[in-house]
Amino acid sequence: MRSPTAISLALLGGGVIAMAVDVRGHCRDPATGQLIACTTGSGSHFYIGHGAWTGSSGGFHALGGVMRGGFGAAGHAAGGSGS
Amino acid sequence: MKRHPIPPRRDWRERARALGFAYADIAGEPYWDETACWEFTAGQIDHLDDTLAELERLCRLAAEHAVRHDRHALLGIPDTVWPLVVRSWERQEPSLYGRMDLCWDGAGTPKLFEYNADTPTALFESSVVQWEWLQCAFPGADQFNSIHEALIAAWPRMGLPATVHFTCQRDSAEDRGNTDYLRDTAIQAGFNAPFLFIDQIGWNGRRFVDLPGDEIAALFKLYPWEFLLRDTFGTHIEQAPTRWIEPAWRLLLAGKGILALLWELFPGHPNLLPAYREPGKAGRQEIAKPLFGREGANITAPGHATDGPYGAEGTVYQAWHPLPQVDGRYPVIGGWIIAGRPCGMGIREDATPITRDTSRFVPHFFRSPT
């Protein structure tokens, strides 16, 4: 009953940079709409049922040293979080 | 426990909207359903209250046993995550809320189907919407429902900082509605309660931060632990000083593995059903549930099966104990535990014996003895 859409990602740094990251880990420049490379994005590859539950060590770097977008992928893949 | 078909209030949609109930319909189908209601006796409510208290007691004992004897394999919790769970339990980090799903027909003994101990929903409609319905439909009657007062009373007792952040996933009105309701109770309890979506949480190398870059010292997340720990930032949780609500030890109870542990520790308990990690042991027909499934997905029961993304993590086989069928509907009782104590219930009905996220919420009342 939940419709997955692209994950929005706001990155704050030495100015405000807003990006959107789609579920495959691509970054999109909101100004141009162009797909661009995430700084160190490892992409989303989470599947319900993995035994190890080990999160990827990658992430999405931002100016100012704050990474965002590192939570949400597993829930996105599952389609919902409530129970 | 009787089901009464009744005419719905003509203005129920306007009333729902005025309450901020944004998911009275889900995917174009009614979710809130006041074309019927359930009536209980005061004695039945007392019985449910006692049952929930007893089951909460058993669950806490089982959690203690699991930690002391490293039973994480039975519960389906990986080795890498276990120290976080153990530490959370040993600190006795407070729990805010949970919902036990029970099978009962008003006679006999209620049976525990499962414990939604990490990310239960149906809270707002249990607490606020059905109470408002009661005032209109049966103003002289009562309801098993002190959820709102219990939540406001619980927040200050949890030892939290003055600011508690709240988060959930995007794109679910139900998740957002439940999260905003809990924010409201926290604000009424005197907390600052900013909201951000789960994907907006930042990591600055030492701490989780919000959009302005301020530390997230305490976080209510309507986002399950098994998802948090699979996500990229899951590797930072161990080192972060954030207080989590629900705390990590709730993983002990939120998975279906607890059903097998409860039966192992308390075999024959009248409120439990036989449950095992292996099939064919329950001594009768079984329902197979994924260890970390949700919303009735990937269930296999006699004559019924549902699909979904779960199941690879393992399965629990529970003795098949079908829900009662009344007027062609199958009601499951969701008993609310706030801060360790029973304080209300909500009933969801489905047209099949499997309760799913499309099952409808039907209000209830009882009459106090005069």
Tab-separated table of C-alpha atoms in Angstrom:
chain	number	residue	atom	x	y	z
A	1	MET	CA	0.000	0.000	0.000
A	2	ARG	CA	3.080	2.213	-0.158
A	3	SER	CA	4.470	3.551	-3.368
A	4	PRO	CA	8.248	3.791	-3.387
A	5	THR	CA	9.635	6.891	-4.983
A	6	ALA	CA	13.042	8.443	-5.150
A	7	ILE	CA	14.737	9.253	-1.903
A	8	SER	CA	15.265	12.961	-1.460
A	9	LEU	CA	18.485	14.007	0.092
A	10	ALA	CA	19.363	17.444	1.340
A	11	LEU	CA	23.026	18.063	1.938
A	12	LEU	CA	24.076	21.034	3.979
A	13	GLY	CA	27.575	22.362	3.831
A	14	GLY	CA	29.359	25.570	2.989
A	15	GLY	CA	26.173	26.674	1.268
A	16	VAL	CA	23.088	24.625	0.797
A	17	ILE	CA	23.329	21.866	-1.748
A	18	ALA	CA	20.212	19.840	-2.403
A	19	MET	CA	20.455	16.541	-4.200
A	20	ALA	CA	18.196	13.639	-4.786
A	21	VAL	CA	19.433	10.078	-4.659
A	22	ASP	CA	17.444	7.432	-6.402
A	23	VAL	CA	17.128	3.923	-5.087
A	24	ARG	CA	20.117	2.713	-7.041
A	25	GLY	CA	22.381	5.249	-5.427
A	26	HIS	CA	22.687	7.708	-8.283
A	27	CYS	CA	22.794	11.363	-7.352
A	28	ARG	CA	20.780	13.867	-9.322
A	29	ASP	CA	21.655	17.531	-9.495
A	30	PRO	CA	18.381	19.297	-8.720
A	31	ALA	CA	19.347	22.348	-10.698
A	32	THR	CA	19.988	20.524	-13.953
A	33	GLY	CA	18.224	17.232	-13.391
A	34	GLN	CA	21.372	15.467	-14.579
A	35	LEU	CA	22.554	12.226	-13.015
A	36	ILE	CA	25.919	12.746	-11.395
A	37	ALA	CA	28.275	10.525	-9.461
A	38	CYS	CA	27.790	10.443	-5.714
A	39	THR	CA	31.000	11.321	-3.938
A	40	THR	CA	31.509	7.894	-2.475
A	41	GLY	CA	28.118	6.364	-2.904
A	42	SER	CA	28.123	2.623	-2.806
A	43	GLY	CA	24.559	2.335	-3.988
A	44	SER	CA	21.690	0.500	-2.450
A	45	HIS	CA	21.902	-3.232	-2.436
A	46	PHE	CA	19.826	-4.312	0.476
A	47	TYR	CA	17.621	-7.317	0.331
A	48	ILE	CA	15.244	-8.472	2.964
A	49	GLY	CA	16.510	-11.696	4.351
A	50	HIS	CA	20.235	-11.068	4.338
A	51	GLY	CA	21.662	-13.027	7.205
A	52	ALA	CA	24.495	-10.759	8.187
A	53	TRP	CA	22.653	-7.435	8.481
A	54	THR	CA	25.934	-5.761	7.727
A	55	GLY	CA	25.520	-2.293	6.368
A	56	SER	CA	27.780	-1.141	3.615
A	57	SER	CA	30.581	1.093	4.836
A	58	GLY	CA	30.029	3.470	1.963
A	59	GLY	CA	27.982	6.617	2.133
A	60	PHE	CA	27.245	9.900	0.523
A	61	HIS	CA	29.729	12.561	1.493
A	62	ALA	CA	28.691	16.152	1.754
A	63	LEU	CA	30.379	19.431	2.224
A	64	GLY	CA	31.090	20.079	5.843
A	65	GLY	CA	31.742	16.419	6.484
A	66	VAL	CA	28.123	15.396	7.010
A	67	MET	CA	26.919	12.345	5.128
A	68	ARG	CA	23.232	11.825	4.511
A	69	GLY	CA	21.037	9.205	2.959
A	70	GLY	CA	22.552	6.326	4.891
A	71	PHE	CA	19.260	5.255	6.429
A	72	GLY	CA	16.138	4.297	4.566
A	73	ALA	CA	17.261	1.939	1.822
A	74	ALA	CA	16.221	-1.266	3.569
A	75	GLY	CA	12.788	0.122	4.335
A	76	HIS	CA	12.461	1.394	0.806
A	77	ALA	CA	13.183	-2.082	-0.525
A	78	ALA	CA	10.619	-3.604	1.826
A	79	GLY	CA	7.946	-1.054	0.975
A	80	GLY	CA	7.017	-0.114	4.530
A	81	SER	CA	8.088	0.035	8.127
A	82	GLY	CA	5.012	-0.292	10.295
A	83	SER	CA	3.697	-3.503	11.748
B	1	MET	CA	-17.638	-10.128	22.716
B	2	LYS	CA	-20.285	-9.361	20.108
B	3	ARG	CA	-20.114	-7.783	16.706
B	4	HIS	CA	-22.853	-5.264	15.955
B	5	PRO	CA	-23.506	-3.989	12.440
B	6	ILE	CA	-24.383	-0.298	12.887
B	7	PRO	CA	-24.971	2.663	10.591
B	8	PRO	CA	-21.858	4.808	10.246
B	9	ARG	CA	-22.036	8.468	11.207
B	10	ARG	CA	-22.980	10.474	8.152
B	11	ASP	CA	-20.124	12.905	8.733
B	12	TRP	CA	-17.457	10.405	9.750
B	13	ARG	CA	-15.086	11.395	6.948
B	14	GLU	CA	-15.243	15.069	7.933
B	15	ARG	CA	-14.672	14.119	11.532
B	16	ALA	CA	-11.729	11.923	10.593
B	17	ARG	CA	-10.238	14.745	8.577
B	18	ALA	CA	-10.729	17.194	11.447
B	19	LEU	CA	-8.813	14.849	13.745
B	20	GLY	CA	-5.925	14.694	11.287
B	21	PHE	CA	-6.683	11.069	10.418
B	22	ALA	CA	-5.110	11.051	6.963
B	23	TYR	CA	-5.363	7.322	6.274
B	24	ALA	CA	-9.028	6.553	6.975
B	25	ASP	CA	-8.910	5.155	3.446
B	26	ILE	CA	-5.842	3.302	2.220
B	27	ALA	CA	-5.308	2.711	-1.490
B	28	GLY	CA	-8.882	3.710	-2.219
B	29	GLU	CA	-10.378	1.209	0.226
B	30	PRO	CA	-11.850	1.972	3.656
B	31	TYR	CA	-9.428	1.330	6.491
B	32	TRP	CA	-11.459	2.890	9.287
B	33	ASP	CA	-14.741	0.950	9.333
B	34	GLU	CA	-17.579	2.043	11.609
B	35	THR	CA	-20.258	0.045	9.808
B	36	ALA	CA	-19.802	-2.342	12.715
B	37	CYS	CA	-18.401	-2.303	16.223
B	38	TRP	CA	-17.451	-4.791	18.905
B	39	GLU	CA	-19.065	-4.893	22.331
B	40	PHE	CA	-17.306	-6.402	25.332
B	41	THR	CA	-18.305	-6.884	28.921
B	42	ALA	CA	-16.329	-5.256	31.687
B	43	GLY	CA	-15.250	-8.722	32.775
B	44	GLN	CA	-13.881	-9.478	29.319
B	45	ILE	CA	-11.896	-6.244	29.334
B	46	ASP	CA	-10.475	-7.156	32.742
B	47	HIS	CA	-9.521	-10.539	31.324
B	48	LEU	CA	-7.754	-8.969	28.356
B	49	ASP	CA	-5.967	-6.532	30.639
B	50	ASP	CA	-4.744	-9.378	32.834
B	51	THR	CA	-3.698	-11.405	29.786
B	52	LEU	CA	-1.651	-8.557	28.329
B	53	ALA	CA	0.057	-7.982	31.671
B	54	GLU	CA	0.869	-11.668	31.948
B	55	LEU	CA	2.240	-11.839	28.412
B	56	GLU	CA	4.357	-8.743	29.003
B	57	ARG	CA	5.760	-10.423	32.105
B	58	LEU	CA	6.591	-13.568	30.132
B	59	CYS	CA	8.216	-11.543	27.367
B	60	ARG	CA	10.479	-9.703	29.802
B	61	LEU	CA	11.503	-13.013	31.365
B	62	ALA	CA	12.204	-14.436	27.926
B	63	ALA	CA	14.272	-11.383	26.997
B	64	GLU	CA	16.352	-11.796	30.150
B	65	HIS	CA	16.840	-15.483	29.377
B	66	ALA	CA	17.855	-14.734	25.786
B	67	VAL	CA	20.517	-12.271	26.912
B	68	ARG	CA	21.891	-14.462	29.702
B	69	HIS	CA	22.098	-17.544	27.479
B	70	ASP	CA	22.982	-15.949	24.128
B	71	ARG	CA	19.885	-17.247	22.338
B	72	HIS	CA	20.264	-14.890	19.413
B	73	ALA	CA	20.506	-17.728	16.893
B	74	LEU	CA	17.016	-18.905	17.848
B	75	LEU	CA	15.761	-15.334	17.519
B	76	GLY	CA	17.450	-14.824	14.154
B	77	ILE	CA	19.664	-11.989	15.395
B	78	PRO	CA	23.140	-12.023	13.804
B	79	ASP	CA	26.306	-12.304	15.908
B	80	THR	CA	27.435	-8.869	14.757
B	81	VAL	CA	24.322	-7.215	16.163
B	82	TRP	CA	24.074	-9.173	19.400
B	83	PRO	CA	26.413	-7.000	21.546
B	84	LEU	CA	24.295	-3.925	20.760
B	85	VAL	CA	21.136	-5.754	21.830
B	86	VAL	CA	22.728	-7.123	24.996
B	87	ARG	CA	24.078	-3.726	26.010
B	88	SER	CA	20.694	-2.119	25.449
B	89	TRP	CA	19.009	-4.726	27.640
B	90	GLU	CA	21.614	-4.521	30.380
B	91	ARG	CA	21.157	-0.755	30.503
B	92	GLN	CA	17.408	-1.367	30.742
B	93	GLU	CA	16.772	1.325	28.176
B	94	PRO	CA	13.081	2.214	28.555
B	95	SER	CA	10.524	1.066	26.033
B	96	LEU	CA	7.691	3.377	25.059
B	97	TYR	CA	5.162	1.134	23.387
B	98	GLY	CA	4.241	-2.128	21.710
B	99	ARG	CA	1.210	-3.990	20.413
B	100	MET	CA	0.426	-7.627	21.081
B	101	ASP	CA	-1.832	-9.313	18.551
B	102	LEU	CA	-4.210	-11.739	20.209
B	103	CYS	CA	-6.731	-14.292	19.019
B	104	TRP	CA	-9.868	-14.405	21.143
B	105	ASP	CA	-13.584	-14.870	20.767
B	106	GLY	CA	-14.581	-13.589	24.190
B	107	ALA	CA	-14.627	-17.048	25.749
B	108	GLY	CA	-11.777	-19.351	26.559
B	109	THR	CA	-8.238	-18.090	26.661
B	110	PRO	CA	-6.698	-15.375	24.486
B	111	LYS	CA	-3.689	-16.593	22.506
B	112	LEU	CA	-0.669	-14.526	21.523
B	113	PHE	CA	-0.122	-14.433	17.776
B	114	GLU	CA	2.861	-12.057	17.876
B	115	TYR	CA	4.322	-9.007	19.563
B	116	ASN	CA	4.866	-5.898	17.467
B	117	ALA	CA	7.453	-4.578	19.865
B	118	ASP	CA	9.466	-2.258	17.648
B	119	THR	CA	7.373	-0.371	15.089
B	120	PRO	CA	3.686	-0.953	15.818
B	121	THR	CA	1.147	1.149	13.946
B	122	ALA	CA	-2.625	1.563	14.343
B	123	LEU	CA	-1.823	3.666	17.399
B	124	PHE	CA	-3.536	6.937	16.463
B	125	GLU	CA	-6.793	5.263	15.486
B	126	SER	CA	-6.715	3.117	18.633
B	127	SER	CA	-6.072	6.087	20.883
B	128	VAL	CA	-7.841	9.072	19.354
B	129	VAL	CA	-10.137	8.134	16.476
B	130	GLN	CA	-12.036	5.341	18.175
B	131	TRP	CA	-12.347	7.439	21.349
B	132	GLU	CA	-13.929	10.245	19.373
B	133	TRP	CA	-16.230	7.650	17.770
B	134	LEU	CA	-17.236	6.397	21.231
B	135	GLN	CA	-18.280	9.881	22.347
B	136	CYS	CA	-20.640	10.091	19.363
B	137	ALA	CA	-21.886	6.540	19.031
B	138	PHE	CA	-22.082	5.287	22.621
B	139	PRO	CA	-21.564	8.290	24.928
B	140	GLY	CA	-22.649	6.353	27.992
B	141	ALA	CA	-20.273	3.481	27.359
B	142	ASP	CA	-16.596	2.976	28.047
B	143	GLN	CA	-13.605	1.797	26.029
B	144	PHE	CA	-10.396	-0.075	26.841
B	145	ASN	CA	-8.330	2.955	26.023
B	146	SER	CA	-6.070	5.053	28.211
B	147	ILE	CA	-3.387	5.102	25.521
B	148	HIS	CA	-3.167	8.874	25.189
B	149	GLU	CA	-2.791	9.554	28.893
B	150	ALA	CA	-0.313	6.697	29.259
B	151	LEU	CA	1.889	8.027	26.469
B	152	ILE	CA	2.009	11.540	27.911
B	153	ALA	CA	2.828	10.102	31.312
B	154	ALA	CA	5.498	7.770	29.880
B	155	TRP	CA	7.708	10.267	28.065
B	156	PRO	CA	9.052	12.107	31.147
B	157	ARG	CA	9.900	8.825	32.843
B	158	MET	CA	12.217	7.647	30.075
B	159	GLY	CA	15.240	9.689	31.082
B	160	LEU	CA	15.478	11.428	27.712
B	161	PRO	CA	17.067	14.769	26.820
B	162	ALA	CA	14.851	17.821	26.285
B	163	THR	CA	14.806	17.325	22.516
B	164	VAL	CA	13.652	14.069	20.966
B	165	HIS	CA	13.784	13.836	17.181
B	166	PHE	CA	11.138	11.850	15.313
B	167	THR	CA	11.561	10.043	12.019
B	168	CYS	CA	9.887	7.663	9.613
B	169	GLN	CA	9.992	6.779	5.943
B	170	ARG	CA	8.512	8.943	3.249
B	171	ASP	CA	5.449	8.035	1.246
B	172	SER	CA	3.346	6.398	3.956
B	173	ALA	CA	0.512	8.471	5.399
B	174	GLU	CA	-0.001	5.758	8.000
B	175	ASP	CA	3.595	5.835	9.224
B	176	ARG	CA	3.642	9.633	9.206
B	177	GLY	CA	0.320	9.812	11.032
B	178	ASN	CA	1.481	7.468	13.780
B	179	THR	CA	4.790	9.309	14.105
B	180	ASP	CA	3.140	12.721	14.265
B	181	TYR	CA	0.729	11.465	16.887
B	182	LEU	CA	3.609	10.326	19.069
B	183	ARG	CA	5.305	13.684	18.485
B	184	ASP	CA	2.140	15.332	19.733
B	185	THR	CA	2.184	13.297	22.943
B	186	ALA	CA	5.867	14.125	23.481
B	187	ILE	CA	5.193	17.837	22.973
B	188	GLN	CA	2.323	17.652	25.447
B	189	ALA	CA	4.761	16.019	27.851
B	190	GLY	CA	7.072	19.031	27.529
B	191	PHE	CA	9.638	17.878	24.958
B	192	ASN	CA	10.934	19.555	21.834
B	193	ALA	CA	10.051	17.159	19.044
B	194	PRO	CA	11.433	18.055	15.591
B	195	PHE	CA	10.709	15.758	12.664
B	196	LEU	CA	12.871	14.648	9.769
B	197	PHE	CA	12.568	11.804	7.303
B	198	ILE	CA	14.784	8.778	7.848
B	199	ASP	CA	16.878	9.493	4.739
B	200	GLN	CA	17.563	13.039	5.976
B	201	ILE	CA	19.494	11.871	9.031
B	202	GLY	CA	23.137	12.884	8.785
B	203	TRP	CA	26.360	11.422	10.137
B	204	ASN	CA	29.189	13.839	10.933
B	205	GLY	CA	31.781	11.205	11.758
B	206	ARG	CA	30.946	11.100	15.457
B	207	ARG	CA	27.213	11.654	15.839
B	208	PHE	CA	23.934	11.483	14.000
B	209	VAL	CA	22.710	14.980	13.157
B	210	ASP	CA	19.536	16.638	11.894
B	211	LEU	CA	19.185	18.895	8.864
B	212	PRO	CA	20.613	22.000	10.577
B	213	GLY	CA	23.497	19.842	11.795
B	214	ASP	CA	22.443	19.625	15.437
B	215	GLU	CA	23.037	16.398	17.303
B	216	ILE	CA	20.273	13.813	17.403
B	217	ALA	CA	20.618	12.857	21.043
B	218	ALA	CA	17.392	10.877	21.151
B	219	LEU	CA	15.449	9.503	18.210
B	220	PHE	CA	12.016	7.981	17.928
B	221	LYS	CA	12.098	5.945	14.731
B	222	LEU	CA	9.139	4.281	13.097
B	223	TYR	CA	11.698	2.228	11.243
B	224	PRO	CA	12.606	-1.258	12.412
B	225	TRP	CA	15.930	-2.216	13.874
B	226	GLU	CA	16.582	-4.888	11.287
B	227	PHE	CA	16.333	-2.176	8.623
B	228	LEU	CA	18.494	0.321	10.516
B	229	LEU	CA	21.222	-2.271	10.902
B	230	ARG	CA	21.132	-3.265	7.243
B	231	ASP	CA	21.390	0.329	6.062
B	232	THR	CA	24.666	2.032	5.250
B	233	PHE	CA	24.615	4.020	8.507
B	234	GLY	CA	23.990	0.868	10.498
B	235	THR	CA	27.702	0.527	11.069
B	236	HIS	CA	27.718	3.856	12.966
B	237	ILE	CA	25.054	2.941	15.496
B	238	GLU	CA	27.451	1.237	17.910
B	239	GLN	CA	29.620	4.305	18.297
B	240	ALA	CA	26.870	6.926	18.268
B	241	PRO	CA	25.596	8.233	21.618
B	242	THR	CA	22.005	8.479	20.331
B	243	ARG	CA	19.187	7.114	22.512
B	244	TRP	CA	16.845	5.062	20.360
B	245	ILE	CA	13.120	4.635	20.824
B	246	GLU	CA	12.316	1.774	20.688
B	247	PRO	CA	15.667	0.624	22.106
B	248	ALA	CA	17.729	-2.098	20.439
B	249	TRP	CA	16.699	-4.770	22.946
B	250	ARG	CA	13.203	-4.702	21.471
B	251	LEU	CA	14.652	-6.818	18.661
B	252	LEU	CA	14.445	-9.659	21.160
B	253	LEU	CA	10.654	-9.443	21.118
B	254	ALA	CA	9.829	-7.956	17.731
B	255	GLY	CA	10.875	-10.959	15.669
B	256	LYS	CA	8.758	-14.080	15.494
B	257	GLY	CA	11.582	-16.073	17.063
B	258	ILE	CA	10.350	-14.939	20.464
B	259	LEU	CA	7.281	-17.136	19.933
B	260	ALA	CA	9.496	-20.220	19.838
B	261	LEU	CA	11.468	-19.074	22.867
B	262	LEU	CA	8.327	-18.324	24.866
B	263	TRP	CA	6.973	-21.807	24.160
B	264	GLU	CA	10.305	-23.366	25.078
B	265	LEU	CA	10.415	-21.491	28.393
B	266	PHE	CA	6.712	-21.694	29.253
B	267	PRO	CA	5.390	-24.805	27.506
B	268	GLY	CA	1.662	-25.245	27.828
B	269	HIS	CA	1.046	-21.703	29.036
B	270	PRO	CA	-2.618	-20.984	28.279
B	271	ASN	CA	-1.912	-17.708	26.472
B	272	LEU	CA	0.752	-19.166	24.181
B	273	LEU	CA	0.588	-21.365	21.121
B	274	PRO	CA	3.153	-24.082	20.394
B	275	ALA	CA	5.865	-22.540	18.218
B	276	TYR	CA	9.159	-23.829	16.871
B	277	ARG	CA	11.862	-22.901	14.401
B	278	GLU	CA	11.364	-26.234	12.656
B	279	PRO	CA	8.195	-27.475	10.939
B	280	GLY	CA	6.181	-30.452	12.101
B	281	LYS	CA	6.691	-30.062	15.850
B	282	ALA	CA	3.540	-28.252	16.901
B	283	GLY	CA	1.477	-31.433	16.896
B	284	ARG	CA	-1.173	-30.001	14.602
B	285	GLN	CA	-1.495	-27.844	11.537
B	286	GLU	CA	0.923	-24.922	11.489
B	287	ILE	CA	1.215	-21.394	10.220
B	288	ALA	CA	4.654	-20.455	8.911
B	289	LYS	CA	5.750	-16.875	9.628
B	290	PRO	CA	8.982	-15.223	8.464
B	291	LEU	CA	11.205	-14.270	11.398
B	292	PHE	CA	11.066	-10.598	10.516
B	293	GLY	CA	8.007	-10.404	8.323
B	294	ARG	CA	5.480	-7.617	8.677
B	295	GLU	CA	1.894	-6.808	7.763
B	296	GLY	CA	0.988	-10.447	7.135
B	297	ALA	CA	3.419	-10.863	4.239
B	298	ASN	CA	4.896	-14.231	3.244
B	299	ILE	CA	2.599	-16.201	5.532
B	300	THR	CA	1.749	-19.813	4.790
B	301	ALA	CA	-1.225	-21.273	6.637
B	302	PRO	CA	-3.654	-24.096	5.927
B	303	GLY	CA	-5.534	-22.969	2.842
B	304	HIS	CA	-3.901	-19.540	2.784
B	305	ALA	CA	-0.675	-17.987	1.579
B	306	THR	CA	0.483	-14.410	1.106
B	307	ASP	CA	3.383	-13.013	-0.883
B	308	GLY	CA	5.956	-10.387	-0.028
B	309	PRO	CA	9.678	-9.730	0.322
B	310	TYR	CA	10.359	-11.702	3.514
B	311	GLY	CA	11.276	-15.233	4.407
B	312	ALA	CA	14.915	-15.727	3.510
B	313	GLU	CA	15.856	-14.835	7.102
B	314	GLY	CA	14.189	-17.964	8.481
B	315	THR	CA	10.776	-19.055	9.666
B	316	VAL	CA	8.793	-19.747	12.808
B	317	TYR	CA	6.139	-22.454	12.758
B	318	GLN	CA	3.272	-21.741	15.109
B	319	ALA	CA	0.326	-24.016	15.833
B	320	TRP	CA	-2.572	-23.008	13.593
B	321	HIS	CA	-5.237	-21.353	15.714
B	322	PRO	CA	-7.648	-19.664	13.338
B	323	LEU	CA	-9.285	-16.386	14.230
B	324	PRO	CA	-12.999	-16.513	15.014
B	325	GLN	CA	-15.194	-15.718	12.045
B	326	VAL	CA	-18.155	-13.401	12.656
B	327	ASP	CA	-20.277	-11.909	9.870
B	328	GLY	CA	-17.669	-13.114	7.422
B	329	ARG	CA	-14.906	-11.134	9.148
B	330	TYR	CA	-11.893	-12.315	11.141
B	331	PRO	CA	-11.054	-9.978	14.060
B	332	VAL	CA	-7.613	-9.780	15.646
B	333	ILE	CA	-7.209	-7.913	18.926
B	334	GLY	CA	-4.252	-5.541	19.135
B	335	GLY	CA	-3.477	-4.977	22.804
B	336	TRP	CA	-1.421	-1.894	23.574
B	337	ILE	CA	1.406	-1.909	26.086
B	338	ILE	CA	2.698	1.544	27.061
B	339	ALA	CA	5.779	1.711	29.281
B	340	GLY	CA	5.291	-1.935	30.196
B	341	ARG	CA	1.624	-1.726	31.117
B	342	PRO	CA	-1.556	-2.681	29.233
B	343	CYS	CA	-3.678	0.344	28.421
B	344	GLY	CA	-5.911	-0.244	25.435
B	345	MET	CA	-6.803	-2.139	22.321
B	346	GLY	CA	-7.729	-1.812	18.703
B	347	ILE	CA	-9.452	-4.434	16.572
B	348	ARG	CA	-8.658	-5.058	12.935
B	349	GLU	CA	-10.750	-7.271	10.730
B	350	ASP	CA	-9.995	-9.020	7.494
B	351	ALA	CA	-12.064	-11.074	5.078
B	352	THR	CA	-9.438	-13.821	5.412
B	353	PRO	CA	-7.799	-15.405	8.473
B	354	ILE	CA	-4.570	-13.519	7.688
B	355	THR	CA	-4.432	-9.957	9.031
B	356	ARG	CA	-2.736	-7.660	6.530
B	357	ASP	CA	-2.036	-3.954	6.110
B	358	THR	CA	-5.341	-3.721	4.248
B	359	SER	CA	-7.342	-5.120	7.178
B	360	ARG	CA	-9.920	-2.705	8.527
B	361	PHE	CA	-9.963	-1.047	11.917
B	362	VAL	CA	-13.301	-1.533	13.701
B	363	PRO	CA	-14.006	0.330	16.981
B	364	HIS	CA	-15.122	-1.225	20.248
B	365	PHE	CA	-16.865	-0.347	23.502
B	366	PHE	CA	-17.843	-1.945	26.762
B	367	ARG	CA	-20.353	-1.102	29.436
B	368	SER	CA	-19.186	-0.646	32.982
B	369	PRO	CA	-21.201	-2.472	35.622
B	370	THR	CA	-23.655	-0.127	37.329
